Amino acid sequence: MALLKYTFSRTVRGVVSVFVIVTIAFFAIRLVPGDPVDVWLGDYATPELIAQTTQAWGLDKPLVVQYFVFLRQLAKGDLGTSLRANASVTYLIGEVFPYTVRLMIAGAVLSVFFGVLVGAFAAVRHNSFGDVASMTACMIFLSIPGFVLGYLLIYLFAVTWRIFPVIGGEKALSAAALWRHLTLPALSLGLGYAGTIARMTRSTMVEVLNSDYIRTARSKGLRQSTIVFKHAMRNTLTSLVSMIGVQIIVMLGGLVVTETVFSRPGLGRLYFTAVSARDYPLMQGSILVIAVCVVVVTFLVDISYGIIDPRIQYT
Amino acid sequence: MKRAGLVLSILVLLVAASGLVGQAAESVLRVRLANEIVNLDYANSQSVSDTVVLYQVMEGLVEMDWTSSEMPIPIRGRLAKSYEISEDGKEILFTIYEGIKFQRGYGELTAEDVAYSMKRIMDPAVKSRIATYYAAVASIDVVGPYQVKVTLKDSSALTFIQALTWNGASYITSKKAVEELGADFNRRPIGTGPYQFVSWSPGTGVYLEAFDEYWGAPAWGFGKPGYDKIEMLLIADDMIALDALETGELDVVGLVGKGSVERAQQMKDITLSHAASGSWQHMVSFNVKRPAISDVRVRQALAYALDLKTIAERLGPMEKYWPCPFNPFVFSATDEFWKYDYNPAKAKELLAEAGYPNGFTLKLIYPAVYLWGDVALETGHYWEQIGIDVDFEVIEYSLYATVRRDGNWDASVASQTVFSPYLYAELYMTTAFRNYTGYGTPELDALILRAAATPDEAQAEVLWREFQQIVTNDLPYIWGPAQVAWFAISNHVAGVIPVAFSTLVNLAAAHPAP
């Protein structure tokens, strides 16, 4: 019951947050220098064509009127029509969003898996050669820009060894297609974040491994893996989960680079194209979807606290 | 029992094998698109990728013959069996071939479709960016089942024909298709070309399939489509596209960025090919309303200061030295009036004569796209050698037209490709909205309009040469190197025709190499 009430309250807060973000975005993107009509017409512009296009796109109306038109469309579930493509924003986003979701999930799973594993290993081998080597590797992955890592992965795994393709997204949802098309982009997106998670896991776990209850577990003769993954990990997870949530949100920002380098369809590239063209409806639609993603991820992270630590109450 | 199982297994294997034998492998041609599709309505196509797709799906009444090595590139009828220009240059009678079919069962191409497709560009409701190409048109009339007469307000038939070869200005679609598809037409183009549109997947690319009823354009020798399917895949980065070519994921890659040709030259099993001439004509524009720049001696000094041949060489194989107001493939183009060979001493002398012995501060703006940034940096570097204090400013591409129109700059870099002298010359007219330089005189306007409205080719050429001489003397622009459109093509593919415009390629005759 408490969870249900909490979910309802968070949903209301989420909707309000998204509304505020979208409203700010609506006005902010129009403050950015540059006019979509100018971009569209370029050197073909004539005063008559500028006037015609401005009117046809509804940009001649006062800003407040444009805002209410946008809200009215939004209430009907219509994100409007892309100015350049003259296609429904919902259609354009719908075509690429599944690719983004799959990449985000793969990147997040990969970064958490490697991050936690390496962090736990370094904590257990605290101050050993293994600890220093794994943390150095983490620093390297953290420092390499996403596009450099992407090109490196393509050069090694696609061009030299021909294990994965250089370009494209997964057309089918078979395990083989996902493996072929997601592995390199997910590695490129996730490895840097894996480094952050590993460092965080290590520092938290080193502290936990020195606590009294772990000493007790050791004195009882429990195996190292049981101590680490059953007893120590649970107490590490609370702080880790909040950071993973933040990392996933930050990961959204890395999408443009990853999608461009691997020539994958996705929301990041779509948004970048929209900004370049000052395609207001497409920018608004993309921002709305990203805002919803952030709200959902934050909500899931908050919910997971209670699952990890039953002492935490939903209020 | 065991024997029965064995016989059954053999039968199953035989059936499976016969199925495999019966299935011929589909031939697929994979082509790179350098940027995202924007709009596939021929009247409103915008990105180069739109043009690349439409080039395979649609056909024009008249087109430039890129298979020819003649200069200027000859114009030939494609859907038009003939086009007759009246003596006064005010009427053009187009006669189209009979029996040409539209894709997707939209029936036979008729004069009705031709007139409709052309009028559609002029329709204000369509908001076509190329409506200005039709500014001289008074009427378009169907005069027979396969004949259309275009009547012009003046004698500019020759200019109109030249404009029709560019930007899909003479693409013909089915009236029925436009009416049926409505708002979806910009995502489902219908034409008479060798490949028909299947789907566009945003962020991924465009898929085409062979149009089995394609008429083959016998006069052009295209024949039936050489591939079952064409996949046009969106790959923004040149190097990644070349990687994909190397691994066999792509077959045809149009090269855009600096260094890509050099990389492709090192690759095995590919052929490097380019159109007969340069495409993008790089131009350094001068804002002649600014104090120092308004003096023609200063502009000439800035021209003498540039070693354009070396700049073209330094920019690599993608650039060709061509200091001329028109692209080399355009009717009447000539570089004979260019007199500003590299001479820094003469440049300094002219600057001193104009009252700037110690140079002056010059604001050079450019967006960091294509090779414009490289052209700007090279140009600015040479100007600094004669004492000019160059203030470089990078402008976001989306804002570039607005900033240039605002006029707070001395020099700016741009490039242009059009296939008609008039469309180039329009830039120099006092009435032109996109004349950002502020240059122009009523006399020059009159000369341009006279040249555009001269039906006789020889006379028109004389007038266009006079125009080129005047502007080469006045230098509202310095015409830098022309970018060559290079293609890296897998040796498994033959018959690809490169077109002199960025990544534009004609695949009508493409087929698997023997």
mmCIF file of C-alpha atoms in Angstrom, chain A:
data_model
loop_
_atom_site.group_PDB
_atom_site.id
_atom_site.type_symbol
_atom_site.label_atom_id
_atom_site.label_comp_id
_atom_site.label_asym_id
_atom_site.label_seq_id
_atom_site.Cartn_x
_atom_site.Cartn_y
_atom_site.Cartn_z
ATOM 1 C CA MET A 1 0.000 0.000 0.000
ATOM 2 C CA ALA A 2 2.822 2.361 0.960
ATOM 3 C CA LEU A 3 4.576 1.502 -2.312
ATOM 4 C CA LEU A 4 1.419 2.214 -4.286
ATOM 5 C CA LYS A 5 0.959 5.577 -2.571
ATOM 6 C CA TYR A 6 4.622 6.364 -3.118
ATOM 7 C CA THR A 7 4.366 5.415 -6.807
ATOM 8 C CA PHE A 8 1.339 7.655 -7.262
ATOM 9 C CA SER A 9 3.004 10.598 -5.535
ATOM 10 C CA ARG A 10 6.207 10.135 -7.569
ATOM 11 C CA THR A 11 4.211 9.892 -10.801
ATOM 12 C CA VAL A 12 2.488 13.199 -10.055
ATOM 13 C CA ARG A 13 5.839 14.822 -9.222
ATOM 14 C CA GLY A 14 7.329 13.290 -12.372
ATOM 15 C CA VAL A 15 4.581 14.676 -14.580
ATOM 16 C CA VAL A 16 5.033 18.135 -13.024
ATOM 17 C CA SER A 17 8.813 17.922 -13.533
ATOM 18 C CA VAL A 18 8.419 16.927 -17.179
ATOM 19 C CA PHE A 19 5.909 19.724 -17.724
ATOM 20 C CA VAL A 20 8.297 22.304 -16.213
ATOM 21 C CA ILE A 21 11.244 20.981 -18.251
ATOM 22 C CA VAL A 22 9.265 21.014 -21.481
ATOM 23 C CA THR A 23 7.972 24.526 -20.793
ATOM 24 C CA ILE A 24 11.457 25.862 -20.085
ATOM 25 C CA ALA A 25 12.753 24.040 -23.171
ATOM 26 C CA PHE A 26 9.989 25.500 -25.336
ATOM 27 C CA PHE A 27 11.050 29.059 -24.585
ATOM 28 C CA ALA A 28 14.788 28.394 -24.207
ATOM 29 C CA ILE A 29 15.219 26.842 -27.659
ATOM 30 C CA ARG A 30 13.600 29.902 -29.187
ATOM 31 C CA LEU A 31 16.115 32.138 -27.425
ATOM 32 C CA VAL A 32 18.990 30.343 -29.155
ATOM 33 C CA PRO A 33 20.187 32.481 -32.082
ATOM 34 C CA GLY A 34 19.140 31.173 -35.471
ATOM 35 C CA ASP A 35 15.860 30.901 -37.276
ATOM 36 C CA PRO A 36 14.504 27.610 -38.669
ATOM 37 C CA VAL A 37 13.179 29.398 -41.749
ATOM 38 C CA ASP A 38 16.611 30.854 -42.502
ATOM 39 C CA VAL A 39 18.230 27.467 -42.039
ATOM 40 C CA TRP A 40 15.651 25.767 -44.253
ATOM 41 C CA LEU A 41 15.763 28.265 -47.084
ATOM 42 C CA GLY A 42 19.489 29.076 -46.916
ATOM 43 C CA ASP A 43 20.599 30.689 -50.148
ATOM 44 C CA TYR A 44 17.187 30.102 -51.713
ATOM 45 C CA ALA A 45 15.629 32.674 -49.383
ATOM 46 C CA THR A 46 13.562 35.473 -50.816
ATOM 47 C CA PRO A 47 11.413 37.821 -48.697
ATOM 48 C CA GLU A 48 8.264 36.180 -50.128
ATOM 49 C CA LEU A 49 9.451 32.618 -49.396
ATOM 50 C CA ILE A 50 10.517 33.631 -45.879
ATOM 51 C CA ALA A 51 7.089 35.130 -45.196
ATOM 52 C CA GLN A 52 5.261 32.126 -46.689
ATOM 53 C CA THR A 53 7.310 29.574 -44.772
ATOM 54 C CA THR A 54 7.145 31.482 -41.477
ATOM 55 C CA GLN A 55 3.382 31.601 -41.771
ATOM 56 C CA ALA A 56 3.044 27.974 -42.830
ATOM 57 C CA TRP A 57 5.082 26.833 -39.857
ATOM 58 C CA GLY A 58 3.052 28.997 -37.476
ATOM 59 C CA LEU A 59 6.111 30.961 -36.410
ATOM 60 C CA ASP A 60 4.449 34.287 -37.186
ATOM 61 C CA LYS A 61 2.110 33.867 -34.198
ATOM 62 C CA PRO A 62 3.025 35.351 -30.804
ATOM 63 C CA LEU A 63 5.184 33.048 -28.687
ATOM 64 C CA VAL A 64 2.479 32.545 -26.072
ATOM 65 C CA VAL A 65 0.010 31.467 -28.758
ATOM 66 C CA GLN A 66 2.596 29.028 -30.157
ATOM 67 C CA TYR A 67 3.062 27.672 -26.625
ATOM 68 C CA PHE A 68 -0.635 27.028 -26.131
ATOM 69 C CA VAL A 69 -0.890 25.380 -29.551
ATOM 70 C CA PHE A 70 1.968 23.125 -28.472
ATOM 71 C CA LEU A 71 0.250 22.309 -25.145
ATOM 72 C CA ARG A 72 -3.034 21.564 -26.892
ATOM 73 C CA GLN A 73 -1.267 19.156 -29.269
ATOM 74 C CA LEU A 74 0.618 17.601 -26.373
ATOM 75 C CA ALA A 75 -2.591 16.994 -24.450
ATOM 76 C CA LYS A 76 -3.800 14.986 -27.456
ATOM 77 C CA GLY A 77 -0.549 13.012 -27.469
ATOM 78 C CA ASP A 78 0.624 14.782 -30.630
ATOM 79 C CA LEU A 79 4.212 16.049 -30.581
ATOM 80 C CA GLY A 80 3.691 18.052 -33.751
ATOM 81 C CA THR A 81 5.305 17.910 -37.163
ATOM 82 C CA SER A 82 9.002 18.220 -37.873
ATOM 83 C CA LEU A 83 9.562 21.480 -39.731
ATOM 84 C CA ARG A 84 12.226 20.139 -42.080
ATOM 85 C CA ALA A 85 11.091 16.582 -42.644
ATOM 86 C CA ASN A 86 7.398 17.512 -42.658
ATOM 87 C CA ALA A 87 6.851 14.212 -40.839
ATOM 88 C CA SER A 88 5.252 13.472 -37.491
ATOM 89 C CA VAL A 89 7.686 13.948 -34.587
ATOM 90 C CA THR A 90 6.136 10.911 -32.887
ATOM 91 C CA TYR A 91 6.959 8.826 -35.961
ATOM 92 C CA LEU A 92 10.537 10.105 -36.191
ATOM 93 C CA ILE A 93 11.240 9.519 -32.511
ATOM 94 C CA GLY A 94 9.371 6.197 -32.508
ATOM 95 C CA GLU A 95 11.594 4.924 -35.324
ATOM 96 C CA VAL A 96 14.853 5.535 -33.461
ATOM 97 C CA PHE A 97 13.922 5.320 -29.784
ATOM 98 C CA PRO A 98 14.008 1.494 -29.513
ATOM 99 C CA TYR A 99 17.620 1.556 -30.741
ATOM 100 C CA THR A 100 18.486 4.086 -28.038
ATOM 101 C CA VAL A 101 16.774 2.070 -25.318
ATOM 102 C CA ARG A 102 18.609 -1.089 -26.320
ATOM 103 C CA LEU A 103 21.941 0.734 -26.425
ATOM 104 C CA MET A 104 21.303 2.374 -23.050
ATOM 105 C CA ILE A 105 20.352 -0.930 -21.426
ATOM 106 C CA ALA A 106 23.330 -2.748 -22.947
ATOM 107 C CA GLY A 107 25.705 0.060 -21.953
ATOM 108 C CA ALA A 108 24.307 0.211 -18.418
ATOM 109 C CA VAL A 109 24.387 -3.568 -17.897
ATOM 110 C CA LEU A 110 27.908 -3.737 -19.217
ATOM 111 C CA SER A 111 29.187 -0.828 -17.137
ATOM 112 C CA VAL A 112 27.561 -2.188 -13.954
ATOM 113 C CA PHE A 113 28.768 -5.740 -14.582
ATOM 114 C CA PHE A 114 32.382 -4.787 -15.254
ATOM 115 C CA GLY A 115 32.377 -1.896 -12.785
ATOM 116 C CA VAL A 116 31.117 -3.948 -9.851
ATOM 117 C CA LEU A 117 33.266 -6.956 -10.692
ATOM 118 C CA VAL A 118 36.481 -4.977 -11.068
ATOM 119 C CA GLY A 119 35.664 -2.766 -8.050
ATOM 120 C CA ALA A 120 35.011 -5.799 -5.842
ATOM 121 C CA PHE A 121 38.193 -7.459 -7.079
ATOM 122 C CA ALA A 122 40.251 -4.326 -6.324
ATOM 123 C CA ALA A 123 38.675 -3.989 -2.858
ATOM 124 C CA VAL A 124 39.423 -7.589 -1.956
ATOM 125 C CA ARG A 125 42.988 -7.231 -3.298
ATOM 126 C CA HIS A 126 43.328 -3.830 -1.614
ATOM 127 C CA ASN A 127 46.797 -2.266 -2.109
ATOM 128 C CA SER A 128 48.020 -5.250 -4.139
ATOM 129 C CA PHE A 129 49.366 -5.192 -7.701
ATOM 130 C CA GLY A 130 45.942 -6.335 -8.929
ATOM 131 C CA ASP A 131 44.292 -3.380 -7.188
ATOM 132 C CA VAL A 132 46.715 -0.851 -8.713
ATOM 133 C CA ALA A 133 46.502 -2.444 -12.186
ATOM 134 C CA SER A 134 42.707 -2.580 -12.263
ATOM 135 C CA MET A 135 42.340 0.981 -10.962
ATOM 136 C CA THR A 136 44.868 2.216 -13.539
ATOM 137 C CA ALA A 137 42.853 0.491 -16.260
ATOM 138 C CA CYS A 138 39.725 2.202 -14.915
ATOM 139 C CA MET A 139 41.458 5.595 -15.039
ATOM 140 C CA ILE A 140 42.458 4.943 -18.655
ATOM 141 C CA PHE A 141 38.891 4.054 -19.698
ATOM 142 C CA LEU A 142 37.600 7.070 -17.771
ATOM 143 C CA SER A 143 40.021 9.389 -19.556
ATOM 144 C CA ILE A 144 39.635 8.137 -23.129
ATOM 145 C CA PRO A 145 37.030 10.207 -24.981
ATOM 146 C CA GLY A 146 34.109 8.108 -26.221
ATOM 147 C CA PHE A 147 34.821 8.705 -29.919
ATOM 148 C CA VAL A 148 38.483 7.640 -29.582
ATOM 149 C CA LEU A 149 37.453 4.437 -27.823
ATOM 150 C CA GLY A 150 34.795 3.886 -30.493
ATOM 151 C CA TYR A 151 37.253 4.260 -33.376
ATOM 152 C CA LEU A 152 39.748 2.020 -31.571
ATOM 153 C CA LEU A 153 37.145 -0.711 -31.078
ATOM 154 C CA ILE A 154 36.080 -0.461 -34.730
ATOM 155 C CA TYR A 155 39.670 -0.651 -35.919
ATOM 156 C CA LEU A 156 40.456 -3.714 -33.819
ATOM 157 C CA PHE A 157 37.234 -5.721 -33.770
ATOM 158 C CA ALA A 158 35.613 -4.729 -37.055
ATOM 159 C CA VAL A 159 38.327 -3.797 -39.539
ATOM 160 C CA THR A 160 41.271 -5.911 -38.356
ATOM 161 C CA TRP A 161 39.623 -9.014 -36.923
ATOM 162 C CA ARG A 162 36.233 -8.704 -38.688
ATOM 163 C CA ILE A 163 34.322 -10.004 -35.646
ATOM 164 C CA PHE A 164 31.717 -7.244 -35.626
ATOM 165 C CA PRO A 165 30.317 -4.974 -38.363
ATOM 166 C CA VAL A 166 31.592 -1.411 -38.737
ATOM 167 C CA ILE A 167 28.196 0.178 -39.226
ATOM 168 C CA GLY A 168 24.504 -0.105 -38.566
ATOM 169 C CA GLY A 169 21.904 -0.939 -36.000
ATOM 170 C CA GLU A 170 20.232 -4.276 -35.296
ATOM 171 C CA LYS A 171 17.412 -4.802 -37.807
ATOM 172 C CA ALA A 172 16.180 -7.997 -36.153
ATOM 173 C CA LEU A 173 15.860 -8.625 -32.450
ATOM 174 C CA SER A 174 17.554 -12.012 -32.509
ATOM 175 C CA ALA A 175 20.338 -12.717 -30.039
ATOM 176 C CA ALA A 176 22.818 -12.939 -32.908
ATOM 177 C CA ALA A 177 21.813 -9.533 -34.334
ATOM 178 C CA LEU A 178 21.932 -7.902 -30.904
ATOM 179 C CA TRP A 179 25.337 -9.440 -30.212
ATOM 180 C CA ARG A 180 26.736 -8.289 -33.560
ATOM 181 C CA HIS A 181 25.396 -4.754 -33.530
ATOM 182 C CA LEU A 182 25.288 -3.838 -29.846
ATOM 183 C CA THR A 183 28.562 -5.156 -28.455
ATOM 184 C CA LEU A 184 30.946 -2.494 -29.744
ATOM 185 C CA PRO A 185 28.650 0.531 -29.211
ATOM 186 C CA ALA A 186 27.771 -0.713 -25.720
ATOM 187 C CA LEU A 187 31.453 -1.185 -24.888
ATOM 188 C CA SER A 188 32.262 2.276 -26.219
ATOM 189 C CA LEU A 189 29.436 3.827 -24.205
ATOM 190 C CA GLY A 190 29.769 1.726 -21.087
ATOM 191 C CA LEU A 191 33.487 1.251 -20.455
ATOM 192 C CA GLY A 192 34.115 4.806 -19.269
ATOM 193 C CA TYR A 193 31.227 4.561 -16.825
ATOM 194 C CA ALA A 194 32.405 1.111 -15.755
ATOM 195 C CA GLY A 195 35.594 2.845 -14.627
ATOM 196 C CA THR A 196 33.628 5.267 -12.443
ATOM 197 C CA ILE A 197 31.479 2.490 -10.983
ATOM 198 C CA ALA A 198 34.550 0.339 -10.290
ATOM 199 C CA ARG A 199 36.277 3.133 -8.394
ATOM 200 C CA MET A 200 33.140 3.845 -6.374
ATOM 201 C CA THR A 201 32.561 0.129 -5.666
ATOM 202 C CA ARG A 202 36.133 -0.283 -4.547
ATOM 203 C CA SER A 203 36.165 2.629 -2.101
ATOM 204 C CA THR A 204 32.779 1.694 -0.579
ATOM 205 C CA MET A 205 33.619 -1.975 -0.349
ATOM 206 C CA VAL A 206 37.039 -1.408 1.204
ATOM 207 C CA GLU A 207 35.215 0.387 4.028
ATOM 208 C CA VAL A 208 32.587 -2.352 4.328
ATOM 209 C CA LEU A 209 35.183 -5.143 4.271
ATOM 210 C CA ASN A 210 36.848 -3.590 7.304
ATOM 211 C CA SER A 211 33.644 -3.535 9.352
ATOM 212 C CA ASP A 212 32.980 -5.788 12.343
ATOM 213 C CA TYR A 213 30.286 -7.983 10.798
ATOM 214 C CA ILE A 214 32.609 -8.940 7.938
ATOM 215 C CA ARG A 215 35.320 -9.841 10.454
ATOM 216 C CA THR A 216 32.742 -12.011 12.192
ATOM 217 C CA ALA A 217 31.815 -13.675 8.904
ATOM 218 C CA ARG A 218 35.488 -14.360 8.215
ATOM 219 C CA SER A 219 36.045 -15.783 11.691
ATOM 220 C CA LYS A 220 33.129 -18.156 11.035
ATOM 221 C CA GLY A 221 35.132 -19.504 8.094
ATOM 222 C CA LEU A 222 32.824 -18.331 5.278
ATOM 223 C CA ARG A 223 34.197 -18.423 1.771
ATOM 224 C CA GLN A 224 35.602 -15.165 0.343
ATOM 225 C CA SER A 225 33.068 -15.085 -2.496
ATOM 226 C CA THR A 226 30.173 -15.483 -0.021
ATOM 227 C CA ILE A 227 31.553 -12.709 2.145
ATOM 228 C CA VAL A 228 32.032 -10.351 -0.770
ATOM 229 C CA PHE A 229 28.922 -10.999 -2.845
ATOM 230 C CA LYS A 230 26.418 -11.963 -0.150
ATOM 231 C CA HIS A 231 27.385 -9.843 2.837
ATOM 232 C CA ALA A 232 29.582 -6.948 1.734
ATOM 233 C CA MET A 233 27.898 -6.248 -1.602
ATOM 234 C CA ARG A 234 24.457 -5.642 -0.099
ATOM 235 C CA ASN A 235 25.732 -2.760 2.009
ATOM 236 C CA THR A 236 27.708 -1.383 -0.903
ATOM 237 C CA LEU A 237 24.720 -1.424 -3.222
ATOM 238 C CA THR A 238 22.712 1.440 -1.673
ATOM 239 C CA SER A 239 25.300 4.082 -2.450
ATOM 240 C CA LEU A 240 26.194 2.327 -5.681
ATOM 241 C CA VAL A 241 22.650 2.277 -7.029
ATOM 242 C CA SER A 242 22.195 6.036 -6.628
ATOM 243 C CA MET A 243 25.431 6.568 -8.523
ATOM 244 C CA ILE A 244 24.444 4.104 -11.239
ATOM 245 C CA GLY A 245 21.214 6.053 -11.674
ATOM 246 C CA VAL A 246 23.169 9.258 -12.157
ATOM 247 C CA GLN A 247 25.568 7.500 -14.523
ATOM 248 C CA ILE A 248 22.717 6.254 -16.707
ATOM 249 C CA ILE A 249 21.364 9.780 -16.951
ATOM 250 C CA VAL A 250 24.841 11.099 -17.807
ATOM 251 C CA MET A 251 25.147 8.290 -20.349
ATOM 252 C CA LEU A 252 22.282 9.873 -22.303
ATOM 253 C CA GLY A 253 24.677 12.700 -23.118
ATOM 254 C CA GLY A 254 27.189 10.287 -24.640
ATOM 255 C CA LEU A 255 24.642 8.912 -27.081
ATOM 256 C CA VAL A 256 25.306 11.430 -29.860
ATOM 257 C CA VAL A 257 28.971 10.453 -30.113
ATOM 258 C CA THR A 258 28.400 6.709 -29.861
ATOM 259 C CA GLU A 259 25.533 6.704 -32.343
ATOM 260 C CA THR A 260 27.522 8.829 -34.800
ATOM 261 C CA VAL A 261 30.733 6.788 -34.606
ATOM 262 C CA PHE A 262 28.894 3.485 -35.033
ATOM 263 C CA SER A 263 26.423 4.908 -37.572
ATOM 264 C CA ARG A 264 23.528 3.717 -35.411
ATOM 265 C CA PRO A 265 20.072 5.240 -35.498
ATOM 266 C CA GLY A 266 19.101 6.819 -32.209
ATOM 267 C CA LEU A 267 17.671 9.682 -30.247
ATOM 268 C CA GLY A 268 21.037 11.386 -29.741
ATOM 269 C CA ARG A 269 21.676 11.801 -33.449
ATOM 270 C CA LEU A 270 18.090 12.797 -34.079
ATOM 271 C CA TYR A 271 18.305 15.510 -31.437
ATOM 272 C CA PHE A 272 21.616 16.768 -32.827
ATOM 273 C CA THR A 273 20.094 17.034 -36.313
ATOM 274 C CA ALA A 274 17.103 18.865 -34.873
ATOM 275 C CA VAL A 275 19.309 21.393 -33.082
ATOM 276 C CA SER A 276 21.415 22.026 -36.201
ATOM 277 C CA ALA A 277 18.256 22.774 -38.173
ATOM 278 C CA ARG A 278 16.513 24.624 -35.326
ATOM 279 C CA ASP A 279 13.663 22.188 -35.888
ATOM 280 C CA TYR A 280 11.648 23.307 -32.849
ATOM 281 C CA PRO A 281 8.993 20.559 -32.745
ATOM 282 C CA LEU A 282 11.611 17.820 -33.115
ATOM 283 C CA MET A 283 13.796 19.430 -30.442
ATOM 284 C CA GLN A 284 10.805 19.709 -28.078
ATOM 285 C CA GLY A 285 9.791 16.110 -28.726
ATOM 286 C CA SER A 286 13.315 14.820 -28.114
ATOM 287 C CA ILE A 287 13.680 16.842 -24.923
ATOM 288 C CA LEU A 288 10.316 15.526 -23.706
ATOM 289 C CA VAL A 289 11.368 11.914 -24.263
ATOM 290 C CA ILE A 290 14.738 12.471 -22.578
ATOM 291 C CA ALA A 291 13.007 14.173 -19.617
ATOM 292 C CA VAL A 292 10.622 11.232 -19.248
ATOM 293 C CA CYS A 293 13.594 8.830 -19.349
ATOM 294 C CA VAL A 294 15.352 10.764 -16.590
ATOM 295 C CA VAL A 295 12.223 10.792 -14.416
ATOM 296 C CA VAL A 296 11.662 7.050 -14.936
ATOM 297 C CA VAL A 297 15.287 6.130 -14.194
ATOM 298 C CA THR A 298 15.274 8.275 -11.032
ATOM 299 C CA PHE A 299 12.029 6.658 -9.928
ATOM 300 C CA LEU A 300 13.370 3.139 -10.513
ATOM 301 C CA VAL A 301 16.507 3.963 -8.552
ATOM 302 C CA ASP A 302 14.433 5.266 -5.624
ATOM 303 C CA ILE A 303 12.218 2.194 -5.683
ATOM 304 C CA SER A 304 15.247 -0.085 -5.709
ATOM 305 C CA TYR A 305 16.510 1.377 -2.383
ATOM 306 C CA GLY A 306 13.635 -0.274 -0.558
ATOM 307 C CA ILE A 307 14.337 -3.603 -2.231
ATOM 308 C CA ILE A 308 18.044 -3.483 -1.412
ATOM 309 C CA ASP A 309 17.584 -2.228 2.133
ATOM 310 C CA PRO A 310 14.225 -3.154 3.732
ATOM 311 C CA ARG A 311 14.835 -0.598 6.481
ATOM 312 C CA ILE A 312 14.123 2.178 3.960
ATOM 313 C CA GLN A 313 10.447 3.184 4.024
ATOM 314 C CA TYR A 314 8.464 4.661 1.096
ATOM 315 C CA THR A 315 6.855 7.892 2.195
#
